[in-house]
C-alpha positions in Angstrom: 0.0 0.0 0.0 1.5 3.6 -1.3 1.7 5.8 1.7 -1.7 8.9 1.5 -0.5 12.0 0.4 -2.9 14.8 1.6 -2.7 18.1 -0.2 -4.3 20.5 2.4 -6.0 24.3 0.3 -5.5 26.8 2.8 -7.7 30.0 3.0 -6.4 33.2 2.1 -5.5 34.9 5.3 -1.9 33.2 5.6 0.5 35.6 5.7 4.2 35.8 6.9 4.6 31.8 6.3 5.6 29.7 3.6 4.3 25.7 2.5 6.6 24.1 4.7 5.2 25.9 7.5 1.7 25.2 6.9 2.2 21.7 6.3 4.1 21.0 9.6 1.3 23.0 11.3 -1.4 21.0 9.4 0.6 17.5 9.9 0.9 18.0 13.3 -2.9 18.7 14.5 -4.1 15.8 12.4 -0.9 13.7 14.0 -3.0 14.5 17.2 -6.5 14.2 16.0 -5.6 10.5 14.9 -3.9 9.7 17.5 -6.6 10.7 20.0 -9.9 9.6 17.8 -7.9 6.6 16.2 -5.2 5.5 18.2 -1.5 6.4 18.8 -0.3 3.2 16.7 -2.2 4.9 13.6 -0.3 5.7 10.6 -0.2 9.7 9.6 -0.2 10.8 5.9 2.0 13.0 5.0 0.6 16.6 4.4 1.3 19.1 1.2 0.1 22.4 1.3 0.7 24.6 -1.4 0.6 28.3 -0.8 -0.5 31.0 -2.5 -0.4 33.6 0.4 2.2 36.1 -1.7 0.2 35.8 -4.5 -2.8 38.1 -2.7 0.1 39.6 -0.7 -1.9 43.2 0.8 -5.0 44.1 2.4 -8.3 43.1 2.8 -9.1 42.9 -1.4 -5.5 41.1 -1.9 -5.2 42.2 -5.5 -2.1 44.3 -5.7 0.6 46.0 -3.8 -0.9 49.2 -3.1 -4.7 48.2 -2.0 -3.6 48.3 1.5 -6.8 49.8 3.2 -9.3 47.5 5.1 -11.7 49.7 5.1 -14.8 49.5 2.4 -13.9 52.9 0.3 -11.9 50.8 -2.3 -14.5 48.7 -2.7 -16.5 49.2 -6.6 -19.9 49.2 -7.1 -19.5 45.8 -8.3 -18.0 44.3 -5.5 -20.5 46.8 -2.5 -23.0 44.8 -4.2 -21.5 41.4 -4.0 -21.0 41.7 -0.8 -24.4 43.2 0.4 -26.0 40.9 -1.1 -24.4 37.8 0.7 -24.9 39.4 3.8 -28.4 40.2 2.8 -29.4 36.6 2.2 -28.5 35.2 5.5 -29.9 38.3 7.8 -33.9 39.5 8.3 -34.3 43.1 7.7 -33.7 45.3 10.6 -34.5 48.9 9.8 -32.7 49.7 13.3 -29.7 51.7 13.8 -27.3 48.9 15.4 -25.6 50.5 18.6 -22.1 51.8 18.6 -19.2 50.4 18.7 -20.9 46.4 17.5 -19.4 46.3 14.5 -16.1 47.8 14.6 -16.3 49.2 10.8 -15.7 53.1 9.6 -18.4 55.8 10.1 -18.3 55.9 6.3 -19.5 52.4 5.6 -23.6 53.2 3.8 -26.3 53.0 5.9 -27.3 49.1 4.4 -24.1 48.1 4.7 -24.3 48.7 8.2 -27.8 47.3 8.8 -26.6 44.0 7.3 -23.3 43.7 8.9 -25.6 44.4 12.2 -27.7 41.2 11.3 -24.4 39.1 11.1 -23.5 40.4 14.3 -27.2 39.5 16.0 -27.1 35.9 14.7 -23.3 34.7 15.0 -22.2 37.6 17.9 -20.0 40.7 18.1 -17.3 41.4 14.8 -18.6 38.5 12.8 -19.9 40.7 10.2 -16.7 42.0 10.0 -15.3 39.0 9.4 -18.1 38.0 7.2 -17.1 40.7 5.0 -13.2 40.2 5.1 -13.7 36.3 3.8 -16.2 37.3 1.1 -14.2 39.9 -0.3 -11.9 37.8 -0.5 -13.8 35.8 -2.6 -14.6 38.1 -4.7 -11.1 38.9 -5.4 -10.2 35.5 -6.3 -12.6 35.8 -9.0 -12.0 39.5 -10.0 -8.6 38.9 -10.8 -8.4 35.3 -13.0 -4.8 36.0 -13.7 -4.0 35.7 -9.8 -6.8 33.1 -9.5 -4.8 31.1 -12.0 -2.0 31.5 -10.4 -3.4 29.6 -7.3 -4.7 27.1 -9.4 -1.6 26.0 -10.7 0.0 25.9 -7.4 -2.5 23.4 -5.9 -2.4 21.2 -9.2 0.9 20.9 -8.8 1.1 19.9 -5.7 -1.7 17.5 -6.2 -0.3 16.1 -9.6 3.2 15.8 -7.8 1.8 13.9 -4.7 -0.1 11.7 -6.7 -2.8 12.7 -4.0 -6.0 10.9 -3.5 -7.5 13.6 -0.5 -7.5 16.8 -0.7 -8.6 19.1 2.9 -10.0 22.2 1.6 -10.7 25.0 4.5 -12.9 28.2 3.6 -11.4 30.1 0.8 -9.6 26.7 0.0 -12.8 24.7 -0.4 -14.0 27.4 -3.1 -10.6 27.1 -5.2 -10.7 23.7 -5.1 -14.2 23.6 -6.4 -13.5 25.9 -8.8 -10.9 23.5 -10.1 -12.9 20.7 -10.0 -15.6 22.6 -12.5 -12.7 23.2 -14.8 -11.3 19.9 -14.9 -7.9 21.1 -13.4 -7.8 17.6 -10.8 -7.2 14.8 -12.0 -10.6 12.3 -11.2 -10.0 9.2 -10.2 -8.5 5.9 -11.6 -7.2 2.2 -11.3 -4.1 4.6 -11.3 -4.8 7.2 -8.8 -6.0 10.5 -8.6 -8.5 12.5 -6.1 -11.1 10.4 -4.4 -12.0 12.1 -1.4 -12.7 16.0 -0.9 -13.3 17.1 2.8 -14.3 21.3 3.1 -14.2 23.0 6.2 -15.9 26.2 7.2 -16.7 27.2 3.5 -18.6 29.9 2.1 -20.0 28.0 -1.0 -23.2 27.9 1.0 -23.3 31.6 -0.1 -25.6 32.8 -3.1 -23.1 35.1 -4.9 -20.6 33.3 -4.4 -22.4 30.5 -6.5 -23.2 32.8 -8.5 -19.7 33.7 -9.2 -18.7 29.5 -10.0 -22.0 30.5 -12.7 -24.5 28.5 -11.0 -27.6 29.9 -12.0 -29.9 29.3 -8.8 -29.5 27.6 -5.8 -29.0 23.7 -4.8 -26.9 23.2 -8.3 -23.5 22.4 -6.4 -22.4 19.6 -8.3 -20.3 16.4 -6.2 -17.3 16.1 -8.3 -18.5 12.6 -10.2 -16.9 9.2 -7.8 -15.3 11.8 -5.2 -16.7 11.7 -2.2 -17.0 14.8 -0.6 -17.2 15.5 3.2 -18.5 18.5 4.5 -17.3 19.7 8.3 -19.1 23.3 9.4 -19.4 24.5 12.7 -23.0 26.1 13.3 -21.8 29.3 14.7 -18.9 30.1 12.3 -20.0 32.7 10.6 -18.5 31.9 7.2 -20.6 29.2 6.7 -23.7 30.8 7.0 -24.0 28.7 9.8 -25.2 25.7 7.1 -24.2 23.0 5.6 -23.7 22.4 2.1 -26.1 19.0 1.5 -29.1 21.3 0.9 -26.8 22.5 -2.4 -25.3 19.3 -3.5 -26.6 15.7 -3.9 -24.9 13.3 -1.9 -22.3 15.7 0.0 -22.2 14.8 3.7 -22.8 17.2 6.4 -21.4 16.8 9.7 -21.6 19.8 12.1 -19.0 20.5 14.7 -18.3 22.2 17.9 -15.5 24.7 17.5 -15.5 26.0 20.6 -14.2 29.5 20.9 -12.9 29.9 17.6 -15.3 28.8 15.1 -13.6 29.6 11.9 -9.9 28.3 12.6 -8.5 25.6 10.2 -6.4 23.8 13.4 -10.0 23.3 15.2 -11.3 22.0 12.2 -8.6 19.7 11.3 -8.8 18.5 15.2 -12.6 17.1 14.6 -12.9 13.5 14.8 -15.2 13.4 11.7 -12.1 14.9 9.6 -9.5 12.4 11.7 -12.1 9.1 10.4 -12.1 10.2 7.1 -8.5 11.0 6.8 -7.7 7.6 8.2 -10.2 5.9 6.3 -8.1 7.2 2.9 -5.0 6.1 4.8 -6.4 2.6 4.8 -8.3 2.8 1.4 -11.4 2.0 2.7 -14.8 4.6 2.3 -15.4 7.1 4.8 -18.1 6.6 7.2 -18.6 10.4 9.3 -20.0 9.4 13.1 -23.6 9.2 14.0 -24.2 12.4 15.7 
């Protein structure tokens, strides 16, 4: 049996680090995970994680070296809207002025701007609208900029044609690059050979009408499974990037399995921790299919 190769898609917000860095960070809490949900004799894949942090190297938009602010007054027409209306779709209307201080964004930000980053705020606490708003415009870079968003590309296909990889651990901007290069053919499916069989996504924002909208899915619930990859789902209800959902409502035959964070909902490490991600990571090691616990 070859030894798993796991090619772990980072989200965007890795700066000051470098692939090996990432990978001994990632090999090491899944080391632990396994050893705690599986047992300390089990075997540990090795981890890949290609990184594309320099390539979005400044500020809140990541397009270029001088778009530095992190405020909204860079943002275009195109992207205001975007973003507004992702927000929009997963907050009830609240014509009240949100008290001071809640959301931690400029004076300047437009008055529906404010209202929705308020809803975020109500439903998944204080700040998370901000950082709502940080991951989705990042999002919307990624696609705004295809010579960039190329440039990723390549980086994870290499690494995953290199590896010869048959998982691949996507976590939130991640699991919509990877997606997005499942669309366009850019992983190799599986074979008698090889290739990616397994896809496990943690605290994405696919779940996210625009976003969708931006992968040109016309309406919602047209997520497509990659065909004979078996993909595993892992969102935590109160991490805000998720839209606190899962993504089998989009997709036939993805598998949900919700997760309890703690304290830091959105953070790859607690992800990667879960024991749903340890079983199916294991499960790869030891080529059999990936059963996620009864919860």
């Amino acid at each position: 049996m070859d030894d798993l190769q796991v090619v772990g898609v980072h989200g965007i917000r890795q700066r000051d680090t470098n692939s090996i860095k990432l990978a001994d960070d990632w090999s090491q809490v899944l080391a632990r995970s396994i050893a705690v949900h599986i047992g300390t004799d089990a075997v540990v894949p090795a981890v890949t994680t290609p990184y594309y942090g320099d390539v979005f190297p400044r500020g809140r938009f990541q397009l270029g070296e001088d778009e530095t602010t992190t405020d909204l007054d860079a943002a275009d027409e195109e992207e205001a809207e975007f973003l507004l209306q992702a927000l929009e779709t997963h907050t009830s209307p609240d014509p009240a002025q949100p008290p001071v201080g809640t959301l931690g964004m400029p004076p300047r930000t437009s008055p529906r701007m404010v209202r929705a980053l308020a809803g975020i705020d109500r439903r998944f606490g204080p700040h998370a609208g901000k950082l709502v708003l940080s991951r989705l415009s990042e999002v919307y870079g990624y696609f705004k900029n295809q010579d960039k968003a190329e440039e990723v590309r390549a980086r994870v296909r290499e690494a995953v044609e290199q590896t010869d990889t048959t998982l691949i651990i996507a976590h939130s901007l991640g699991s919509v690059v990877v997606y997005d290069m499942f669309q366009r053919g850019q992983i190799p499916p599986p074979t008698m050979g090889g290739g990616v069989s397994q896809l496990i996504t943690c605290g994405s924002p696919l779940a996210w009408l625009p976003v969708q909208r931006k992968l040109g899915l016309g309406t919602a619930a047209t997520l497509q499974r990659p065909p004979h990859v078996s993909w595993l789902n892992v969102f935590d209800p109160y991490d805000p990037v998720t839209a606190s959902v899962g993504l089998s409502g989009l997709a036939l035959d993805v598998i949900d399995v919700p997760v309890d964070n703690r304290d830091d909902p959105h953070a790859a490490d607690r992800y990667l921790e879960q024991q749903p991600v340890a079983l199916a990571v294991y499960a790869q090691v030891i080529r059999k299919p990936s059963v996620p616990p009864a919860l």
